[in-house]
Amino acid sequence: MYETLANVPGPPKLRSSGFSAELSIGEDAVATCAVKKGTTGPFLLSWNKGGREIQNTDRITVAIKATSAMLSIDSVQVEDVDNYTCVAKNAFGSDTLTLPLLVSEAPPKVGEFSFPSKLAIGDALCVVKRGSGAGPYRITWSKDRIQLKPSQRLSMSALFQSSAALSIASLRPEDVGNYTCTATNSVGSDSASAMLIVNGTPRVFEFTFPPEVALGDEIIVGCAVKKGTSGPYRITWQKDGKDVESDGHLSVFGQSKTSAALRITGVRPEDVGNYTCVAMNSFGSDSFTARLVIHGANSQVPPKLQSTGFPSEVSVGDDTAAVCLVTKGSSGPFDIGWHKDGEEVRNSDRIAVSLKPRSAVLNIQEIRVEDVGNYSCTATNRYGTDSLTLSLLVTGFPSEVSLGDDIVAMCLIKKGSSGPYRMTWQKDGDELRNTNRVSVVSHVNSVALRVESIQVDDIGNYTCSAANDFGSDALTLPLLVTAPKLGRFDFPPDVALGDEIVETCVVKKGSVGPYRVALLKDGKLVESSDRVSISSASKSSVTLRIGSLRPEDVGNYTCTASNQYGSDSVTATLVVNGNGRFAYPH
């Protein structure tokens, strides 16, 4: 803040010559505001951006004169695009003038969007997506990473230069999924995604029994509800139309919010029949039936293993499980176990190995980076040995990430294409290299990314790219930090008694709201008075205004922000230089 003198009568009134309307990245920008004649000085003139006074830097210069203030920005960057406000004050009041700085070559920025929370099969849906950045834009919609095309029920239209509408008439179960809006211009692109869930009956995945089951075998089959409908669910198993009751031989286990498994220990002739999994919610039910057929009696042969494997898409923090079964009717007893990278897997607070006469179940809770690897199930009887190796790979970022966490993601090429491949990871368009915190490890048809001790700068879009002689493909994953992180919050260094100050505390992008943002002075909540006001211009910020500073205003001011995942705080000390150069005692 600068103090200047003028001798014309009247309250301040500003006029301005704004920024050029046709600016490009790298060009210089200048704006000037001046107090009109007929006002009374002295004046306090300043330039603000985002509620904070602009200070001189190596690229930005603020020049204050008696009745004018000039703002110069050398080599404009994308982060300079914003609204700039000129403020003029005198003893009789104040005036402000806000000027936008726009560039003709900036990548678009797509904000978040969401679907209505209560949708039913048959409803019509329209979603509007707004973006920013220099046009013209090419806006596309995709579902589960597959680009959408117009049809009789689905339409996509541009409402304005930076808005796109997605309309789905008469929703169907197959419409459930993850929808992504992508905006592209000549400089770059950005995207945002949201999950469409409908309030309809659940849908059960199909399941089968092993093709060759013998008397004495143990079988485990799972039943799961597909994503996209509303719980809670009640999942039950039936045999020939009657509910299955657990009795040690026939049991339902591993029940979760969306799944339940059926186990038959030591298959008997009477176990032959139709087995049905039924899933119900408040909107209806769905079921699927498979028949169990038994082939012959036990044979004196080496064991033969089969497994359901780990799920193909898991993230750090998820739970997962794998089941290994002895089939083909071989004779026990069997010695069955799990190994990871050659070492026996033992029970811990997160890992549980459940061994039965003819099966081994491996459960891993809250997957960590160190859990990634190859898991081998081995079964041995008097006639020989069989083993089966399963790879546990992390293919996406966890949905909840906090600062300081480690993350890992694996990008795999689907079967059916020809190598060799060139595979890379990029962040916000820049290829990632190995550093002391970031590791990129490539294999024949996969590339792994590991980021240790997540920091604010790591937030962004991560893209895995693969190319061969016939073309290329890419997959983008957004990394969001769930705990709030506050921006800079401090007071001007030269503040005098009687001055007015305005400071804003803002939560940085990359965390999940809603937030509770508050201001404290020396540990006590700041309350509004005739001189002090607390206001919120958004859900992620709070502004402190103190008029006519007094000695009692000196102290430590703390801004706190919290959400359901954590909190952050930042403290600034207000020191007032007045008569006798009063300073806050330490």
PDB file of N, CA and C in Angstrom, residues 193-251:
ATOM      1  N   SER A 193     -14.530 -35.526 -14.637  1.00  0.00           N
ATOM      2  CA  SER A 193     -15.337 -36.746 -14.692  1.00  0.00           C
ATOM      3  C   SER A 193     -16.317 -36.808 -13.538  1.00  0.00           C
ATOM      4  N   ALA A 194     -17.419 -37.544 -13.763  1.00  0.00           N
ATOM      5  CA  ALA A 194     -18.417 -37.767 -12.717  1.00  0.00           C
ATOM      6  C   ALA A 194     -19.074 -39.113 -12.966  1.00  0.00           C
ATOM      7  N   MET A 195     -19.498 -39.771 -11.883  1.00  0.00           N
ATOM      8  CA  MET A 195     -20.127 -41.087 -11.951  1.00  0.00           C
ATOM      9  C   MET A 195     -21.638 -40.931 -12.021  1.00  0.00           C
ATOM     10  N   LEU A 196     -22.265 -41.595 -12.988  1.00  0.00           N
ATOM     11  CA  LEU A 196     -23.723 -41.604 -13.105  1.00  0.00           C
ATOM     12  C   LEU A 196     -24.255 -42.847 -12.412  1.00  0.00           C
ATOM     13  N   ILE A 197     -25.056 -42.629 -11.377  1.00  0.00           N
ATOM     14  CA  ILE A 197     -25.675 -43.715 -10.609  1.00  0.00           C
ATOM     15  C   ILE A 197     -27.185 -43.542 -10.690  1.00  0.00           C
ATOM     16  N   VAL A 198     -27.911 -44.623 -10.918  1.00  0.00           N
ATOM     17  CA  VAL A 198     -29.367 -44.530 -11.009  1.00  0.00           C
ATOM     18  C   VAL A 198     -30.006 -45.269  -9.850  1.00  0.00           C
ATOM     19  N   ASN A 199     -31.183 -44.779  -9.473  1.00  0.00           N
ATOM     20  CA  ASN A 199     -31.940 -45.418  -8.398  1.00  0.00           C
ATOM     21  C   ASN A 199     -32.789 -46.529  -9.001  1.00  0.00           C
ATOM     22  N   GLY A 200     -32.151 -47.610  -9.359  1.00  0.00           N
ATOM     23  CA  GLY A 200     -32.851 -48.727  -9.970  1.00  0.00           C
ATOM     24  C   GLY A 200     -32.515 -50.026  -9.281  1.00  0.00           C
ATOM     25  N   THR A 201     -33.055 -51.110  -9.824  1.00  0.00           N
ATOM     26  CA  THR A 201     -32.799 -52.426  -9.246  1.00  0.00           C
ATOM     27  C   THR A 201     -31.341 -52.806  -9.448  1.00  0.00           C
ATOM     28  N   PRO A 202     -30.761 -53.585  -8.539  1.00  0.00           N
ATOM     29  CA  PRO A 202     -29.359 -53.996  -8.686  1.00  0.00           C
ATOM     30  C   PRO A 202     -29.176 -54.920  -9.878  1.00  0.00           C
ATOM     31  N   ARG A 203     -27.938 -55.011 -10.342  1.00  0.00           N
ATOM     32  CA  ARG A 203     -27.592 -55.929 -11.425  1.00  0.00           C
ATOM     33  C   ARG A 203     -26.469 -56.845 -10.948  1.00  0.00           C
ATOM     34  N   VAL A 204     -26.679 -58.142 -11.089  1.00  0.00           N
ATOM     35  CA  VAL A 204     -25.741 -59.144 -10.584  1.00  0.00           C
ATOM     36  C   VAL A 204     -24.821 -59.602 -11.712  1.00  0.00           C
ATOM     37  N   PHE A 205     -23.510 -59.660 -11.417  1.00  0.00           N
ATOM     38  CA  PHE A 205     -22.559 -60.217 -12.379  1.00  0.00           C
ATOM     39  C   PHE A 205     -22.846 -61.712 -12.588  1.00  0.00           C
ATOM     40  N   GLU A 206     -22.622 -62.202 -13.806  1.00  0.00           N
ATOM     41  CA  GLU A 206     -22.740 -63.634 -14.063  1.00  0.00           C
ATOM     42  C   GLU A 206     -21.580 -64.384 -13.403  1.00  0.00           C
ATOM     43  N   PHE A 207     -21.838 -65.626 -13.011  1.00  0.00           N
ATOM     44  CA  PHE A 207     -20.790 -66.460 -12.414  1.00  0.00           C
ATOM     45  C   PHE A 207     -20.965 -67.882 -12.926  1.00  0.00           C
ATOM     46  N   THR A 208     -19.910 -68.691 -12.795  1.00  0.00           N
ATOM     47  CA  THR A 208     -19.961 -70.092 -13.216  1.00  0.00           C
ATOM     48  C   THR A 208     -19.229 -70.953 -12.201  1.00  0.00           C
ATOM     49  N   PHE A 209     -19.564 -72.226 -12.184  1.00  0.00           N
ATOM     50  CA  PHE A 209     -18.802 -73.204 -11.414  1.00  0.00           C
ATOM     51  C   PHE A 209     -17.673 -73.742 -12.290  1.00  0.00           C
ATOM     52  N   PRO A 210     -16.607 -74.269 -11.678  1.00  0.00           N
ATOM     53  CA  PRO A 210     -15.522 -74.855 -12.478  1.00  0.00           C
ATOM     54  C   PRO A 210     -16.068 -75.937 -13.400  1.00  0.00           C
ATOM     55  N   PRO A 211     -15.508 -76.064 -14.611  1.00  0.00           N
ATOM     56  CA  PRO A 211     -16.052 -77.044 -15.566  1.00  0.00           C
ATOM     57  C   PRO A 211     -15.851 -78.490 -15.135  1.00  0.00           C
ATOM     58  N   GLU A 212     -14.828 -78.764 -14.338  1.00  0.00           N
ATOM     59  CA  GLU A 212     -14.555 -80.139 -13.899  1.00  0.00           C
ATOM     60  C   GLU A 212     -14.508 -80.187 -12.380  1.00  0.00           C
ATOM     61  N   VAL A 213     -15.591 -80.649 -11.781  1.00  0.00           N
ATOM     62  CA  VAL A 213     -15.693 -80.763 -10.326  1.00  0.00           C
ATOM     63  C   VAL A 213     -15.867 -82.232  -9.978  1.00  0.00           C
ATOM     64  N   ALA A 214     -15.080 -82.712  -9.014  1.00  0.00           N
ATOM     65  CA  ALA A 214     -15.153 -84.109  -8.592  1.00  0.00           C
ATOM     66  C   ALA A 214     -15.625 -84.191  -7.155  1.00  0.00           C
ATOM     67  N   LEU A 215     -16.130 -85.355  -6.780  1.00  0.00           N
ATOM     68  CA  LEU A 215     -16.516 -85.579  -5.392  1.00  0.00           C
ATOM     69  C   LEU A 215     -15.322 -85.316  -4.486  1.00  0.00           C
ATOM     70  N   GLY A 216     -15.566 -84.622  -3.380  1.00  0.00           N
ATOM     71  CA  GLY A 216     -14.507 -84.290  -2.436  1.00  0.00           C
ATOM     72  C   GLY A 216     -13.831 -82.959  -2.694  1.00  0.00           C
ATOM     73  N   ASP A 217     -14.068 -82.372  -3.878  1.00  0.00           N
ATOM     74  CA  ASP A 217     -13.480 -81.060  -4.170  1.00  0.00           C
ATOM     75  C   ASP A 217     -14.080 -79.987  -3.261  1.00  0.00           C
ATOM     76  N   GLU A 218     -13.339 -78.901  -3.145  1.00  0.00           N
ATOM     77  CA  GLU A 218     -13.891 -77.698  -2.506  1.00  0.00           C
ATOM     78  C   GLU A 218     -14.073 -76.639  -3.582  1.00  0.00           C
ATOM     79  N   ILE A 219     -15.236 -76.012  -3.588  1.00  0.00           N
ATOM     80  CA  ILE A 219     -15.496 -74.965  -4.578  1.00  0.00           C
ATOM     81  C   ILE A 219     -15.912 -73.689  -3.876  1.00  0.00           C
ATOM     82  N   ILE A 220     -15.452 -72.568  -4.450  1.00  0.00           N
ATOM     83  CA  ILE A 220     -15.848 -71.236  -3.981  1.00  0.00           C
ATOM     84  C   ILE A 220     -16.223 -70.408  -5.212  1.00  0.00           C
ATOM     85  N   VAL A 221     -17.424 -69.850  -5.191  1.00  0.00           N
ATOM     86  CA  VAL A 221     -17.852 -68.945  -6.263  1.00  0.00           C
ATOM     87  C   VAL A 221     -18.332 -67.644  -5.623  1.00  0.00           C
ATOM     88  N   GLY A 222     -18.078 -66.562  -6.295  1.00  0.00           N
ATOM     89  CA  GLY A 222     -18.467 -65.253  -5.772  1.00  0.00           C
ATOM     90  C   GLY A 222     -19.615 -64.651  -6.553  1.00  0.00           C
ATOM     91  N   CYS A 223     -20.393 -63.838  -5.856  1.00  0.00           N
ATOM     92  CA  CYS A 223     -21.494 -63.103  -6.467  1.00  0.00           C
ATOM     93  C   CYS A 223     -21.329 -61.637  -6.098  1.00  0.00           C
ATOM     94  N   ALA A 224     -21.388 -60.748  -7.090  1.00  0.00           N
ATOM     95  CA  ALA A 224     -21.183 -59.320  -6.834  1.00  0.00           C
ATOM     96  C   ALA A 224     -22.201 -58.495  -7.605  1.00  0.00           C
ATOM     97  N   VAL A 225     -22.537 -57.343  -7.021  1.00  0.00           N
ATOM     98  CA  VAL A 225     -23.458 -56.397  -7.659  1.00  0.00           C
ATOM     99  C   VAL A 225     -22.643 -55.421  -8.493  1.00  0.00           C
ATOM    100  N   LYS A 226     -23.073 -55.184  -9.720  1.00  0.00           N
ATOM    101  CA  LYS A 226     -22.385 -54.226 -10.582  1.00  0.00           C
ATOM    102  C   LYS A 226     -22.530 -52.816 -10.033  1.00  0.00           C
ATOM    103  N   LYS A 227     -21.535 -51.960 -10.317  1.00  0.00           N
ATOM    104  CA  LYS A 227     -21.587 -50.562  -9.905  1.00  0.00           C
ATOM    105  C   LYS A 227     -22.696 -49.828 -10.649  1.00  0.00           C
ATOM    106  N   GLY A 228     -23.248 -48.786  -9.980  1.00  0.00           N
ATOM    107  CA  GLY A 228     -24.157 -47.894 -10.674  1.00  0.00           C
ATOM    108  C   GLY A 228     -25.550 -47.808 -10.125  1.00  0.00           C
ATOM    109  N   THR A 229     -25.930 -48.693  -9.191  1.00  0.00           N
ATOM    110  CA  THR A 229     -27.243 -48.579  -8.562  1.00  0.00           C
ATOM    111  C   THR A 229     -27.075 -48.280  -7.080  1.00  0.00           C
ATOM    112  N   SER A 230     -28.173 -47.915  -6.444  1.00  0.00           N
ATOM    113  CA  SER A 230     -28.121 -47.435  -5.066  1.00  0.00           C
ATOM    114  C   SER A 230     -28.322 -48.572  -4.075  1.00  0.00           C
ATOM    115  N   GLY A 231     -27.421 -48.653  -3.088  1.00  0.00           N
ATOM    116  CA  GLY A 231     -27.584 -49.578  -1.976  1.00  0.00           C
ATOM    117  C   GLY A 231     -28.440 -48.949  -0.897  1.00  0.00           C
ATOM    118  N   PRO A 232     -28.555 -49.595   0.288  1.00  0.00           N
ATOM    119  CA  PRO A 232     -27.890 -50.859   0.630  1.00  0.00           C
ATOM    120  C   PRO A 232     -28.535 -52.065  -0.048  1.00  0.00           C
ATOM    121  N   TYR A 233     -27.730 -53.148  -0.172  1.00  0.00           N
ATOM    122  CA  TYR A 233     -28.200 -54.361  -0.814  1.00  0.00           C
ATOM    123  C   TYR A 233     -28.316 -55.502   0.207  1.00  0.00           C
ATOM    124  N   ARG A 234     -29.247 -56.419  -0.065  1.00  0.00           N
ATOM    125  CA  ARG A 234     -29.320 -57.684   0.676  1.00  0.00           C
ATOM    126  C   ARG A 234     -29.019 -58.788  -0.328  1.00  0.00           C
ATOM    127  N   ILE A 235     -27.906 -59.517  -0.087  1.00  0.00           N
ATOM    128  CA  ILE A 235     -27.448 -60.535  -1.030  1.00  0.00           C
ATOM    129  C   ILE A 235     -27.574 -61.910  -0.379  1.00  0.00           C
ATOM    130  N   THR A 236     -28.271 -62.821  -1.052  1.00  0.00           N
ATOM    131  CA  THR A 236     -28.487 -64.175  -0.516  1.00  0.00           C
ATOM    132  C   THR A 236     -28.183 -65.216  -1.594  1.00  0.00           C
ATOM    133  N   TRP A 237     -27.920 -66.451  -1.137  1.00  0.00           N
ATOM    134  CA  TRP A 237     -27.711 -67.594  -2.025  1.00  0.00           C
ATOM    135  C   TRP A 237     -28.843 -68.599  -1.836  1.00  0.00           C
ATOM    136  N   GLN A 238     -29.264 -69.232  -2.950  1.00  0.00           N
ATOM    137  CA  GLN A 238     -30.294 -70.270  -2.908  1.00  0.00           C
ATOM    138  C   GLN A 238     -29.818 -71.490  -3.691  1.00  0.00           C
ATOM    139  N   LYS A 239     -30.277 -72.669  -3.248  1.00  0.00           N
ATOM    140  CA  LYS A 239     -30.036 -73.913  -3.999  1.00  0.00           C
ATOM    141  C   LYS A 239     -31.391 -74.518  -4.335  1.00  0.00           C
ATOM    142  N   ASP A 240     -31.644 -74.652  -5.604  1.00  0.00           N
ATOM    143  CA  ASP A 240     -32.922 -75.188  -6.082  1.00  0.00           C
ATOM    144  C   ASP A 240     -34.101 -74.446  -5.462  1.00  0.00           C
ATOM    145  N   GLY A 241     -33.969 -73.106  -5.343  1.00  0.00           N
ATOM    146  CA  GLY A 241     -35.074 -72.271  -4.887  1.00  0.00           C
ATOM    147  C   GLY A 241     -35.177 -72.087  -3.395  1.00  0.00           C
ATOM    148  N   LYS A 242     -34.303 -72.730  -2.603  1.00  0.00           N
ATOM    149  CA  LYS A 242     -34.340 -72.597  -1.145  1.00  0.00           C
ATOM    150  C   LYS A 242     -33.076 -71.890  -0.655  1.00  0.00           C
ATOM    151  N   ASP A 243     -33.242 -71.037   0.376  1.00  0.00           N
ATOM    152  CA  ASP A 243     -32.096 -70.303   0.907  1.00  0.00           C
ATOM    153  C   ASP A 243     -31.031 -71.253   1.433  1.00  0.00           C
ATOM    154  N   VAL A 244     -29.765 -70.933   1.148  1.00  0.00           N
ATOM    155  CA  VAL A 244     -28.643 -71.710   1.658  1.00  0.00           C
ATOM    156  C   VAL A 244     -28.392 -71.326   3.111  1.00  0.00           C
ATOM    157  N   GLU A 245     -28.335 -72.308   3.992  1.00  0.00           N
ATOM    158  CA  GLU A 245     -28.020 -72.083   5.402  1.00  0.00           C
ATOM    159  C   GLU A 245     -26.634 -72.659   5.690  1.00  0.00           C
ATOM    160  N   SER A 246     -25.767 -71.844   6.248  1.00  0.00           N
ATOM    161  CA  SER A 246     -24.395 -72.276   6.521  1.00  0.00           C
ATOM    162  C   SER A 246     -24.394 -73.398   7.548  1.00  0.00           C
ATOM    163  N   ASP A 247     -23.689 -74.513   7.214  1.00  0.00           N
ATOM    164  CA  ASP A 247     -23.634 -75.652   8.132  1.00  0.00           C
ATOM    165  C   ASP A 247     -22.244 -76.276   8.205  1.00  0.00           C
ATOM    166  N   GLY A 248     -21.218 -75.589   7.729  1.00  0.00           N
ATOM    167  CA  GLY A 248     -19.874 -76.154   7.729  1.00  0.00           C
ATOM    168  C   GLY A 248     -19.541 -76.812   6.417  1.00  0.00           C
ATOM    169  N   HIS A 249     -20.505 -77.516   5.831  1.00  0.00           N
ATOM    170  CA  HIS A 249     -20.300 -78.119   4.507  1.00  0.00           C
ATOM    171  C   HIS A 249     -20.671 -77.123   3.409  1.00  0.00           C
ATOM    172  N   LEU A 250     -21.779 -76.457   3.587  1.00  0.00           N
ATOM    173  CA  LEU A 250     -22.263 -75.444   2.653  1.00  0.00           C
ATOM    174  C   LEU A 250     -22.352 -74.126   3.409  1.00  0.00           C
ATOM    175  N   SER A 251     -21.671 -73.078   2.944  1.00  0.00           N
ATOM    176  CA  SER A 251     -21.652 -71.833   3.713  1.00  0.00           C
ATOM    177  C   SER A 251     -21.571 -70.623   2.795  1.00  0.00           C
TER     178      SER A 251
END
